[in-house]
Coordinates of C-alpha atoms in Angstrom, one line a residue:
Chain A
X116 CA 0.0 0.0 0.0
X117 CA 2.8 2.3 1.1
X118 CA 4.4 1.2 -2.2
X119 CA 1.7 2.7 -4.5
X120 CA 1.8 5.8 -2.2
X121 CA 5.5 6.6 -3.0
X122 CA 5.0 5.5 -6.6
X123 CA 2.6 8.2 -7.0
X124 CA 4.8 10.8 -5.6
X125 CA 7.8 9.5 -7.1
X126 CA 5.4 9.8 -11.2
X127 CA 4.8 13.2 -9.4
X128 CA 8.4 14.5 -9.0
X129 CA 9.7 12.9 -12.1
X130 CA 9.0 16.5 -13.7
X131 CA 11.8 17.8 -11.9
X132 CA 14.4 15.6 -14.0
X133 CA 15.1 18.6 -15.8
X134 CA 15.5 20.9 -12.6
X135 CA 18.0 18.6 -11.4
X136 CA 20.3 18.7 -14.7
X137 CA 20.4 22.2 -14.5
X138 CA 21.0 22.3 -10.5
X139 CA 24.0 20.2 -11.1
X140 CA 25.5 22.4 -13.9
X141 CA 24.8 25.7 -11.9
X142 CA 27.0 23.4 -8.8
X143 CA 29.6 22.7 -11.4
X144 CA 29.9 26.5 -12.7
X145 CA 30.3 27.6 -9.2
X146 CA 32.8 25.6 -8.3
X147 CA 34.6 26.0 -11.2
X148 CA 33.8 29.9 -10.3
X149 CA 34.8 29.9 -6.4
X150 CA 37.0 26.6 -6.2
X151 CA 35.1 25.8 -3.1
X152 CA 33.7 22.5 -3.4
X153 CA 32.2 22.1 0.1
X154 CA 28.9 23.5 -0.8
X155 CA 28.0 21.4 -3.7
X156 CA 26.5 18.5 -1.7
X157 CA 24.7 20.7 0.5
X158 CA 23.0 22.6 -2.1
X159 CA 22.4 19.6 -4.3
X160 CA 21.1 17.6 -0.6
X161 CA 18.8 20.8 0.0
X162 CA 17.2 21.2 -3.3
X163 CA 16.4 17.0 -3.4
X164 CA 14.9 17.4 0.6
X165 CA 13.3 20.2 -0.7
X166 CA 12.2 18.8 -4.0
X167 CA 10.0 16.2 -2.1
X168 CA 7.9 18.4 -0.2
X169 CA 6.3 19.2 -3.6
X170 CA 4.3 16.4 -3.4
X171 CA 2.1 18.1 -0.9
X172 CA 1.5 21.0 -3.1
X173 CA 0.7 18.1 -6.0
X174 CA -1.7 16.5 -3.3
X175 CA -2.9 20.2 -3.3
X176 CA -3.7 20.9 -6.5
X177 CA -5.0 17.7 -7.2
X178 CA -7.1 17.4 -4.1
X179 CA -6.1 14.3 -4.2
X180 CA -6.2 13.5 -0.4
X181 CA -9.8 12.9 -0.3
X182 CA -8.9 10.4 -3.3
X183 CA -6.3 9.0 -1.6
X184 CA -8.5 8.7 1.9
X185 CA -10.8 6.5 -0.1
X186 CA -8.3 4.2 -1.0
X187 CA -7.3 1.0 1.2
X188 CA -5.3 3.1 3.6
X189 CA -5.3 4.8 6.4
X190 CA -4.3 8.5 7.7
X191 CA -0.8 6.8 9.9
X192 CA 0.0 5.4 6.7
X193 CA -0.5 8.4 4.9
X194 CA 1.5 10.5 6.8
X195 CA 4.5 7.5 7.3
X196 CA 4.3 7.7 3.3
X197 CA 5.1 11.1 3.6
X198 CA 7.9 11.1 5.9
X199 CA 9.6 7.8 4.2
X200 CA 9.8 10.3 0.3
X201 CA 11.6 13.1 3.2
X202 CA 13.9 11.0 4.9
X203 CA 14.6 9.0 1.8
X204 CA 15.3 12.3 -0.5
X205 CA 17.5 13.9 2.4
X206 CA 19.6 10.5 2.5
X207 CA 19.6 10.2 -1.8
X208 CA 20.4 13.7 -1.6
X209 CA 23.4 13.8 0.3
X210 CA 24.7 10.4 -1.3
X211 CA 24.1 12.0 -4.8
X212 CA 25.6 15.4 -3.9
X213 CA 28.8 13.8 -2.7
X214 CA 29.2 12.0 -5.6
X215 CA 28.7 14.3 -8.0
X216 CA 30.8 16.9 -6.6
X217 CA 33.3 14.5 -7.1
X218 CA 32.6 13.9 -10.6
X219 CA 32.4 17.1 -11.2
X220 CA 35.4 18.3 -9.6
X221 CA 37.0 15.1 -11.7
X222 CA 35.9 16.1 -14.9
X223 CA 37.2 20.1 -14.2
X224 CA 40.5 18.8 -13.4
X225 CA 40.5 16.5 -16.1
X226 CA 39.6 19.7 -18.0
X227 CA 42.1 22.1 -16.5
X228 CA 45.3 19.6 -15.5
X229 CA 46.9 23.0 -15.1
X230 CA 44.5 24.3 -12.3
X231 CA 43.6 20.9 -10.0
X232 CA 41.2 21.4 -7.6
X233 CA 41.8 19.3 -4.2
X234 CA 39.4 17.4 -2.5
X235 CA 39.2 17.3 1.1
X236 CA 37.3 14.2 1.5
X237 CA 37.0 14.5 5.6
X238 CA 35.6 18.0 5.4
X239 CA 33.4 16.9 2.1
X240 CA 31.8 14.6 4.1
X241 CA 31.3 16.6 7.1
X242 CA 29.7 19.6 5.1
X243 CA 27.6 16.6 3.1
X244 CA 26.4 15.6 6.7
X245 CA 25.7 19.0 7.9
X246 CA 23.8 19.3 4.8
X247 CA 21.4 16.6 5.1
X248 CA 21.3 17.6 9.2
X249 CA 19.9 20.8 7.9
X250 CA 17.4 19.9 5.3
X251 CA 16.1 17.2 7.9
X252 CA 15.7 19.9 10.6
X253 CA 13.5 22.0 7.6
X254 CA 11.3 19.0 6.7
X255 CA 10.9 17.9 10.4
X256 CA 9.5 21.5 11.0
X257 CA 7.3 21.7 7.4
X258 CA 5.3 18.7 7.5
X259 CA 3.9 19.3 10.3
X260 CA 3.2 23.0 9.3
X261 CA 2.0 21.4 5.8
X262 CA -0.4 19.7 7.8
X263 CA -1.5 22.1 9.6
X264 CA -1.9 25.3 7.3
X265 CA -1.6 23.5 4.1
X266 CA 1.1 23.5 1.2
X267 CA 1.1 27.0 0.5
X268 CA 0.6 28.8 3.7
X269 CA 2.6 26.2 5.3
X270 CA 5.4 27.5 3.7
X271 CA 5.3 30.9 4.7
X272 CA 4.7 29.6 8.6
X273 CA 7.6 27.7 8.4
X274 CA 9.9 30.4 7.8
X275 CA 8.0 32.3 10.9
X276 CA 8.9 29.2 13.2
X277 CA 12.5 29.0 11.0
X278 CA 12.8 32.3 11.7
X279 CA 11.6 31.8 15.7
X280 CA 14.3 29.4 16.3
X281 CA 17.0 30.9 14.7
X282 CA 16.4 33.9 17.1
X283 CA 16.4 31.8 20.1
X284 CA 19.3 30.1 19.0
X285 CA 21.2 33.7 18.6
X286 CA 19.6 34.8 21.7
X287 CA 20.8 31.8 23.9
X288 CA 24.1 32.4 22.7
X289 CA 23.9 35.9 23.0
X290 CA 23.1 35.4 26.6
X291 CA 25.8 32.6 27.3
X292 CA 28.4 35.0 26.0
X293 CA 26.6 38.2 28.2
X294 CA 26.7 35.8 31.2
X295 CA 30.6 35.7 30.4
X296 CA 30.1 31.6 31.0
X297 CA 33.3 30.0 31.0
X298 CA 33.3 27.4 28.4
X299 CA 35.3 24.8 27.6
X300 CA 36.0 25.2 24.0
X301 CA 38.8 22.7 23.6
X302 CA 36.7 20.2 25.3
X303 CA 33.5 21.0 23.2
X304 CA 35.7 20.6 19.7
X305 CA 37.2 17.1 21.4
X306 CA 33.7 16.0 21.9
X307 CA 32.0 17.3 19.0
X308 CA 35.2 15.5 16.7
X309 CA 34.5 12.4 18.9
X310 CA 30.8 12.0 19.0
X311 CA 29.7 14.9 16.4
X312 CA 28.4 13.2 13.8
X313 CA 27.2 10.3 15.8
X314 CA 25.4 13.1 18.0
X315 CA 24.0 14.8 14.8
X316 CA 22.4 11.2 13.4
X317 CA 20.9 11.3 16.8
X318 CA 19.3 14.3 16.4
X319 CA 18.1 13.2 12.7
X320 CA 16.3 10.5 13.9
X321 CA 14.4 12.7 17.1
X322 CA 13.2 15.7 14.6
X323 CA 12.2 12.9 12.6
X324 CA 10.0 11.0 14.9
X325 CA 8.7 14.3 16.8
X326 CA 8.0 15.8 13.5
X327 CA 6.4 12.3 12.0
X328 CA 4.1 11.6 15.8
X329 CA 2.8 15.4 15.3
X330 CA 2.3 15.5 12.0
X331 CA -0.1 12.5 12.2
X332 CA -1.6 14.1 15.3
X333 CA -2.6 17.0 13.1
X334 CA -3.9 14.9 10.3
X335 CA -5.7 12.4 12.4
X336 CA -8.4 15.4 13.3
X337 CA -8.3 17.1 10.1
X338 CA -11.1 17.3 7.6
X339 CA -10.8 16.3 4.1
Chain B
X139 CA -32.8 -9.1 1.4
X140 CA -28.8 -8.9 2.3
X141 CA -27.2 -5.5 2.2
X142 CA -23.6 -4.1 1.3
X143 CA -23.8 -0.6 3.4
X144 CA -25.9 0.2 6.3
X145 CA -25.9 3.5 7.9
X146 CA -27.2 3.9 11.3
X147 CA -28.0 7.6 12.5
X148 CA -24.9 9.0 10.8
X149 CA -24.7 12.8 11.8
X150 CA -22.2 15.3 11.4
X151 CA -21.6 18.8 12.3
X152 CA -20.4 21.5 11.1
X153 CA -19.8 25.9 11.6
X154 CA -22.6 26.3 8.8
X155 CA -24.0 22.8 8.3
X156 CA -25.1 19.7 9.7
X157 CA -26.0 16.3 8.7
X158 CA -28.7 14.9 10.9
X159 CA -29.3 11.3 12.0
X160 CA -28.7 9.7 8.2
X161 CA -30.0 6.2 8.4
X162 CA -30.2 4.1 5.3
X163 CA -29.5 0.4 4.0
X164 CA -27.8 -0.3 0.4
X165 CA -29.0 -3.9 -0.6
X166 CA -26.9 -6.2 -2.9
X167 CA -27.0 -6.1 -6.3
X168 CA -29.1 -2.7 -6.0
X169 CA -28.2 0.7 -7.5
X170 CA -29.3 3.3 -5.0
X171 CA -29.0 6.9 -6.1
X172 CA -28.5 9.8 -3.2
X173 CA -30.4 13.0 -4.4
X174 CA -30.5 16.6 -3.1
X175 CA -29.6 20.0 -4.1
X176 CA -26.1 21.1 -3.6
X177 CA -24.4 21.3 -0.3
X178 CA -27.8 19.0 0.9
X179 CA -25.2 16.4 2.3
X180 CA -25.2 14.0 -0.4
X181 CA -21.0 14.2 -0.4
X182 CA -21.0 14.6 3.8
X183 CA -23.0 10.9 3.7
X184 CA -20.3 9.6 1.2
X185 CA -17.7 10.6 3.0
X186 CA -18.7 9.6 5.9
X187 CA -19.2 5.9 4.9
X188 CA -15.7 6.1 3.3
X189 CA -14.3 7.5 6.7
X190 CA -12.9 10.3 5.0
X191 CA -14.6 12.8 7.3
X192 CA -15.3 11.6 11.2
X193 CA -19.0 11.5 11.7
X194 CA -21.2 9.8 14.8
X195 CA -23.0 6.7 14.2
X196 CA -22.1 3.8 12.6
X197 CA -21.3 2.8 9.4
X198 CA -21.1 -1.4 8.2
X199 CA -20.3 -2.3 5.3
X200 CA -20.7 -5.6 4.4
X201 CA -21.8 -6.1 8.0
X202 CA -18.5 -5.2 9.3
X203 CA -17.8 -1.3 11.1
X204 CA -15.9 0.8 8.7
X205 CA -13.9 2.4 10.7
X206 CA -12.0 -0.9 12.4
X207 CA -11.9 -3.0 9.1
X208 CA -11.3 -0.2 7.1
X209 CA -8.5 -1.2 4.7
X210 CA -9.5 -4.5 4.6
X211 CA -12.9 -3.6 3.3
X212 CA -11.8 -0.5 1.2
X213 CA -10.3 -3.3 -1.0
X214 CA -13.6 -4.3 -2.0
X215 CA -15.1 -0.8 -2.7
X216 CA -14.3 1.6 -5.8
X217 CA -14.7 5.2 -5.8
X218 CA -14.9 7.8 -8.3
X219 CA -15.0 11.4 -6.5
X220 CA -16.5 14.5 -8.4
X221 CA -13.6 16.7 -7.4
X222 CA -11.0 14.2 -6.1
X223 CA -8.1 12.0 -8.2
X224 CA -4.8 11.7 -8.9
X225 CA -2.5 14.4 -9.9
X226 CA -3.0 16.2 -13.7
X227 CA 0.1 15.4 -14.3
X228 CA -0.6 11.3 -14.0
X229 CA -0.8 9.1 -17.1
X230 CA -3.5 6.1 -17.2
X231 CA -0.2 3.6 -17.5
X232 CA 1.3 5.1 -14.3
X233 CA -2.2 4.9 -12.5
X234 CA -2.3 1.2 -13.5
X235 CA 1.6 0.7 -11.8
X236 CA 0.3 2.9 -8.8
X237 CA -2.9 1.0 -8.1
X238 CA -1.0 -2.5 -8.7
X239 CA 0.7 -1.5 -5.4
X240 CA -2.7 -0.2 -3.7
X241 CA -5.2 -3.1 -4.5
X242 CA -4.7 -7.0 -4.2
X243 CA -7.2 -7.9 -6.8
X244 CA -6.1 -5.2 -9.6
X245 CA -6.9 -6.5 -12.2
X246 CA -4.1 -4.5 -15.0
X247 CA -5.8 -6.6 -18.0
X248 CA -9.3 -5.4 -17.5
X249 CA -7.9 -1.7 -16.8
X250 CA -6.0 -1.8 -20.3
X251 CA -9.1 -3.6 -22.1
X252 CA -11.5 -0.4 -20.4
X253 CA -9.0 2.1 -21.4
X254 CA -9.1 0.4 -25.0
X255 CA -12.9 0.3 -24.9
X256 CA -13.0 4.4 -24.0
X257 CA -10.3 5.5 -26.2
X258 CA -8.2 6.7 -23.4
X259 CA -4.5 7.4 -24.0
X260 CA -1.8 5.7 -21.7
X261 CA 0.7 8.0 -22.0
X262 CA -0.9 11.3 -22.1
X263 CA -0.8 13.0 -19.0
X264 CA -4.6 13.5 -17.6
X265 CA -4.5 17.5 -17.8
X266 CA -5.0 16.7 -21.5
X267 CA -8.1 15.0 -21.4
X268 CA -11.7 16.1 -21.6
X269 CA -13.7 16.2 -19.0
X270 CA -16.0 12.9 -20.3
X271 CA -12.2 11.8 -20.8
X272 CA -11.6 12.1 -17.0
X273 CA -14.6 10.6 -15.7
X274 CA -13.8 7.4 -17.8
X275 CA -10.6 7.3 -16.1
X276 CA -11.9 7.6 -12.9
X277 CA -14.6 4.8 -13.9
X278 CA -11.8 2.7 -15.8
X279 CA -9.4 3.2 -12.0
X280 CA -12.5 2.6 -9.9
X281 CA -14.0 -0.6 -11.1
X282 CA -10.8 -2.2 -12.3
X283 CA -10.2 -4.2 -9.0
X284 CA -13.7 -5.5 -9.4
X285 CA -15.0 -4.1 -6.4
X286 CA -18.3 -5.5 -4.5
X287 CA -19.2 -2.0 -3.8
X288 CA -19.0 1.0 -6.5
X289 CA -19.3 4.7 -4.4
X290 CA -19.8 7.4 -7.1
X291 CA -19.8 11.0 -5.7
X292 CA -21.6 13.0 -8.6
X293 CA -20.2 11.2 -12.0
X294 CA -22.0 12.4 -14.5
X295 CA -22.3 16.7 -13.4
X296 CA -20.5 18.5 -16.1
X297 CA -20.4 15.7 -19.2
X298 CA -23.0 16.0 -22.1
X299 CA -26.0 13.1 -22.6
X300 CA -23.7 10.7 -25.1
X301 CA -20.9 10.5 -22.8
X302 CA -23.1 10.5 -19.8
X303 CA -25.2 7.4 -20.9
X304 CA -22.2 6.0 -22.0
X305 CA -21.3 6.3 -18.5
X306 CA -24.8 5.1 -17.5
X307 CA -24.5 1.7 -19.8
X308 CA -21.4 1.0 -17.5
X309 CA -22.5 0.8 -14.4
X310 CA -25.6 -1.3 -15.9
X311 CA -22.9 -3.8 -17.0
X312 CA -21.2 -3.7 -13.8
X313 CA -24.6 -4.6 -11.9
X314 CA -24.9 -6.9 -14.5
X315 CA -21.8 -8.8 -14.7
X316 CA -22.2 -9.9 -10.5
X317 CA -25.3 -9.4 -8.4
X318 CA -23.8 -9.3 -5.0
X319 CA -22.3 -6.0 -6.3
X320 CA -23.9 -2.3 -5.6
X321 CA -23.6 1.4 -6.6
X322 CA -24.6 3.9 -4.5
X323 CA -24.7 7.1 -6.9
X324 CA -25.3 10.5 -5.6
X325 CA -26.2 13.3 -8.0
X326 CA -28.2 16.4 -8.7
X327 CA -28.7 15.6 -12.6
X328 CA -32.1 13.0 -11.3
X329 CA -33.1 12.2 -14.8
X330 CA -30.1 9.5 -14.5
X331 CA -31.0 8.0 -11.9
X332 CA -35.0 7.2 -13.2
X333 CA -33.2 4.4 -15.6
X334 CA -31.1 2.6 -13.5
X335 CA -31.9 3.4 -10.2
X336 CA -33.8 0.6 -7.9
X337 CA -33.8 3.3 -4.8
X338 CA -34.0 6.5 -4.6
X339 CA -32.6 8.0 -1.1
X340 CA -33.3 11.8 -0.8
X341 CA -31.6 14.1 1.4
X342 CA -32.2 17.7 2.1
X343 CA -30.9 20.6 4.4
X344 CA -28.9 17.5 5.8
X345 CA -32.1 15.5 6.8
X346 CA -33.2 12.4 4.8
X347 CA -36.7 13.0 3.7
X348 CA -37.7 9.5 1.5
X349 CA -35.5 6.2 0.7
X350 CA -38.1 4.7 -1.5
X351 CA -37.8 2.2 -4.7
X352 CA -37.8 4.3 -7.7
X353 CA -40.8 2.2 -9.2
X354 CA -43.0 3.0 -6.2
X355 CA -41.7 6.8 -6.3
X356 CA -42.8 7.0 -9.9
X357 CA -46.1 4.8 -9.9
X358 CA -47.4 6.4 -6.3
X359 CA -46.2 10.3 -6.3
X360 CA -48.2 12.2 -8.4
X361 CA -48.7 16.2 -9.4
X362 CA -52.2 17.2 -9.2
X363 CA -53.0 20.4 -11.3
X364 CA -56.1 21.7 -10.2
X365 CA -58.4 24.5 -9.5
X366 CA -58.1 26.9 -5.8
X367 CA -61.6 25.3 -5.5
X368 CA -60.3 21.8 -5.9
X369 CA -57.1 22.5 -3.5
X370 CA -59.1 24.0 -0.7
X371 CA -61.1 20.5 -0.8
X372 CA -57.3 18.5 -0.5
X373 CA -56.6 17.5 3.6
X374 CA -53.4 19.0 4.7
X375 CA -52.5 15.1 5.0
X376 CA -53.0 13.8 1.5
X377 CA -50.8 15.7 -0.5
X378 CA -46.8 16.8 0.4
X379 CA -46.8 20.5 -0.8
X380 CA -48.0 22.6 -3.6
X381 CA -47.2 25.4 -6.0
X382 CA -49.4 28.2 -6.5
X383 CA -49.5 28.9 -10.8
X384 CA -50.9 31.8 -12.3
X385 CA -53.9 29.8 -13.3
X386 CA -53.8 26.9 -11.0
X387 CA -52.2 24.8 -8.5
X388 CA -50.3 22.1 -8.3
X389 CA -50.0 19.8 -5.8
X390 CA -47.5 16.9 -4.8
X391 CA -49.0 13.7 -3.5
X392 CA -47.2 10.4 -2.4
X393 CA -50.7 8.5 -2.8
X394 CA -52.0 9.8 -6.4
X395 CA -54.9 6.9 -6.4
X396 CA -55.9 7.6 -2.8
X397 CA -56.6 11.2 -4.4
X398 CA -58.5 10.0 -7.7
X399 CA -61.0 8.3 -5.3
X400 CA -61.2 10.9 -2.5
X401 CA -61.8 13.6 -4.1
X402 CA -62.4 12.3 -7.9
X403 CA -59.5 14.5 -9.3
X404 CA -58.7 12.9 -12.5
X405 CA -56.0 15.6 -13.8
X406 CA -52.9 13.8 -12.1
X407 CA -49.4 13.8 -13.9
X408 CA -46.6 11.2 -13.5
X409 CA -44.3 13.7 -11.9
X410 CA -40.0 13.1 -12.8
X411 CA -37.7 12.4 -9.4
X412 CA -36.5 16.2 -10.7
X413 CA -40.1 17.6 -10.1
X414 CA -40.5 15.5 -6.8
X415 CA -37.3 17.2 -5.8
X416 CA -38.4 20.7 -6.6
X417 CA -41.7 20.2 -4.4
X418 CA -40.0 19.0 -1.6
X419 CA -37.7 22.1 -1.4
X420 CA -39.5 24.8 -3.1
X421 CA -43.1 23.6 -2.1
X422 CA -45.4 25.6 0.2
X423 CA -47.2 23.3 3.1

C-alpha cells in the first residue's frame, strides 16, 4: 500500500528531472567559479529534501487526499508515506551530492590539469552531513506546518517558526556569552570530533520521529 | 434481502451545516441513487461511509464497522469522487503501476481492455483530457479491481447526454456482470437515476426525507394540477406541498390513487424524481 503511495509521488516529482540537470551544472559553474567544493552536496542535498515536499502541493492541486483517503489506507499510513519520500530524498540527496561533486570536480580537473582542484574528502563529508542535518531539521518543522496550514501557507509559517528558532538560538548564545560563561571550547571541539556526527544522526532521527508523531496528530483530526 | 452498506444515524456537524441522524440500507446487487440539491449532504453521507470525514453513528459495510476493518474492506469498494483524483500530471499507464501496489485484486488486463474500450491514451498526462475523458478514467481506476461495492460522488455533473449514458451503460454492465455488487450514486442531474436506479434516497438541508424504490416513487407520487376550489377541498395530510401557478395549482402527492378516489380528481401527472425534488424544497405546506 505504502508502495503505491510513493510511486505516486515519485510519477509526481519525475518532472523535476530537468531541474536537477540544470542544478548540477549551476553546482559545477560555481565551483569552477569559487573553487570551493564544500557547498556542492549541501545545495544539491537541500534542493532534493526540498524537491520532495512538492508532493504536498501536487496532493494540493490535485485534491487528491480525499482520493487517496478512499483508498485501502489509512491516515498513519498516509502520513509514514510522507515522511519515508523526506527521509529518503534527504539520505539520496546527500549520497548524490557527494558524488557528483566528485565527478564534477574530476571532470574540471580532467579539463584544467593545469589548475587541479583538491578534494578534502573528511571535510566533504562533514559539510555533506551538515547538509542533510539541515534539510532534515527543515522538513521535520514543514510537514507538520503542511499539515496544519496547508502546502502553500505552510510554507510561509515555516519560515515564521524558522525564523523563531534561529532567534532563540542567537539569543541563547547571546546570553551565554553576556553571562561571560566559562566554556570549555577545547573540550567541546574534542567532543563534538569524537561524537559529532554520531550526535547529529541522533538528532536526525528525534526531529524525525517528533515531526512524524505530530504530523499524524494533526492529520488524524483534520477534515478532508 | 442482504445489504452491502448500512448507515445507522450518521450525523455530522459543522460551523454552517449539519447532517442529521442519516439512516439508510444499500442492498446487494441494488443501485441506489443519493439525491439533493447542492451542499444538501449527499458528499458529507459519502464521505462519511468512506471515513474520509469523522462522523457519529455507525457505518457497516458488508456487515462489518468501517472504521476498524477499514483497509481491509476499502479493498472491495471503488470510488470515483467528483472533485478528487490523482494528480493532472498522471498518465493512465502510471495509475495502472500505482494502483498494482494499492489493491490486491487489480486486475491490469481489464484496466487496459477499459482504457481500449474508452479510447483513453496511456501515455498522455490526464491535464489533457476532456472532462467525459476524466470521468472514464476515474470509472476505468475505480472498477478495475472488481469491487463489491462502487461509491460514485456526482459522475455524471459536467459531461454531455452521449458520454453520460455512456457512463450510464457502465454501471448497468457492472450490476450486471455480479449481483452481490452495488452502486450507490449520488447526483443532482435526477433524470439519470430514473433508468437505472432501484432506490432513490433523498436528502435535504442534511435530513433524509424519503428512501423509497424508484418504481414506487414514480407509480405512487403524483402532481395534481387543479383549480383553488379543488385544493381547498385536499386534507393538509394527502398531499406533500403545492405550487401556486398563475392559473392553478399544483400539488405533490405520495398516494395519487388515494386522491383519484377521495376527491375524484382525474387531472394527475406522472411527476419526474426532478419535479418531486423541486416540491420538496421549493413547495409551500
Amino acid at each position: 500500500m505504502i508502495k503505491g503511495l510513493i510511486k505516486k509521488d515519485l510519477y509526481n516529482l519525475a518532472s523535476y528531472k530537468a531541474s536537477l540537470i540544470i542544478i548540477v551544472l549551476f553546482c559545477g559553474i560555481a565551483v569552477i567559479g569559487t573553487e570551493s567544493i564544500n557547498f556542492g552536496p549541501i545545495v544539491i542535498c537541500s534542493i532534493i529534501g526540498m524537491i520532495s515536499l512538492s508532493t504536498f502541493s501536487y496532493d494540493e492541486i490535485a485534491k487528491s487526499n480525499k482520493y487517496t483517503l478512499a483508498l485501502p489506507t489509512n491516515r498513519k499510513e498516509i502520513v509514514k508515506e510522507k515522511f519515508i519520500l523526506a527521509v529518503g530524498a534527504t539520505i539520496l540527496g546527500g549520497i548524490l551530492g557527494l558524488l557528483l561533486t566528485i565527478i564534477v570536480v574530476n571532470i574540471i580537473n580532467y579539463l584544467r590539469p593545469q589548475d587541479i582542484i583538491n578534494i578534502d574528502y573528511e571535510s566533504l563529508i562533514i559539510s555533506t552531513i551538515g547538509g542533510m542535518w539541515g534539510i532534515s531539521l527543515i522538513q521535520s518543522i514543514q510537514i507538520p506546518s503542511i499539515y496544519k496550514w496547508g502546502a502553500e501557507k505552510g510554507r510561509i509559517q515555516m519560515f515564521v517558526l524558522l525564523f523563531v528558532l534561529i532567534v532563540l538560538v542567537a539569543g541563547a548564545g547571546f546570553l551565554i556569552m553576556k553571562a561571560n560563561l566559562n566554556i570549555n571550547v577545547e573540550m567541546i571541539e574534542s567532543f563534538m570530533n569524537k561524537y559529532g556526527l554520531i550526535l547529529l544522526a541522533i538528532l536526525m532521527i528525534v526531529m524525525y520521529y517528533i515531526s512524524y508523531k505530530i504530523s499524524y496528530k494533526i492529520y488524524k483530526n483534520k477534515e478532508e | 434481502m442482504e445489504n452491502n452498506i448500512e448507515l445507522n444515524n450518521v450525523s455530522k456537524k459543522y460551523q454552517d451545516f449539519e447532517l442529521k441522524n442519516i439512516t439508510f440500507n444499500v442492498p446487494k446487487g441494488c443501485i441506489v441513487g443519493l439525491i439533493g440539491e447542492n451542499g444538501a449532504g449527499k458528499t458529507t453521507t459519502i464521505k462519511s461511509i468512506l471515513n474520509i470525514t469523522k462522523s457519529d453513528g455507525t457505518v457497516k459495510i458488508f456487515g462489518k464497522d468501517s472504521k476498524k476493518d477499514e483497509k481491509k474492506i476499502k479493498q472491495e469498494i471503488g470510488v470515483v469522487l467528483d472533485d478528487s483524483f490523482l494528480s493532472d500530471y498522471l498518465t493512465a499507464k502510471q495509475i495502472n503501476s500505482i494502483m498494482k501496489d494499492i489493491y490486491r485484486n487489480w486486475n491490469e488486463n481489464k484496466y487496459m481492455n477499459l482504457l481500449k474500450k474508452f479510447n483513453l491514451p496511456k501515455d498522455k498526462s490526464i491535464k489533457d483530457f476532456s472532462s467525459g475523458m476524466k470521468m472514464k478514467l476515474k470509472i476505468a481506476t475505480a472498477i478495475s479491481h472488481n469491487p463489491k461495492i462502487l461509491i460514485l460522488d456526482e459522475p455524471t455533473s459536467g459531461l454531455d447526454p452521449v458520454v453520460r449514458n455512456e457512463i450510464l451503460d457502465i454501471f448497468r454492465q457492472y450490476i450486471k456482470e455480479d449481483e452481490t455488487r452495488t452502486i450507490l450514486l449520488s447526483t443532482h442531474i435526477t433524470t439519470d437515476l430514473e433508468h437505472i436506479s432501484d432506490y432513490i434516497i433523498f436528502i435535504e438541508k442534511g435530513k433524509l426525507v424519503f428512501n423509497l424504490p424508484t418504481d414506487e416513487l414514480l407509480e405512487n407520487y403524483g402532481i395534481i394540477k387543479c383549480s383553488k376550489e379543488d385544493f381547498l377541498r385536499l386534507d393538509k395530510k394527502d398531499y406533500i406541498s403545492y405550487k401556486k401557478e398563475k392559473y392553478q395549482y399544483e400539488v405533490l402527492t405520495d398516494n395519487k390513487n388515494n386522491i383519484r378516489k377521495k376527491y375524484n380528481i382525474t387531472t394527475i401527472d406522472k411527476p419526474s424524481i426532478e419535479s418531486i425534488m423541486l416540491f420538496y424544497i421549493k413547495g409551500e405546506k
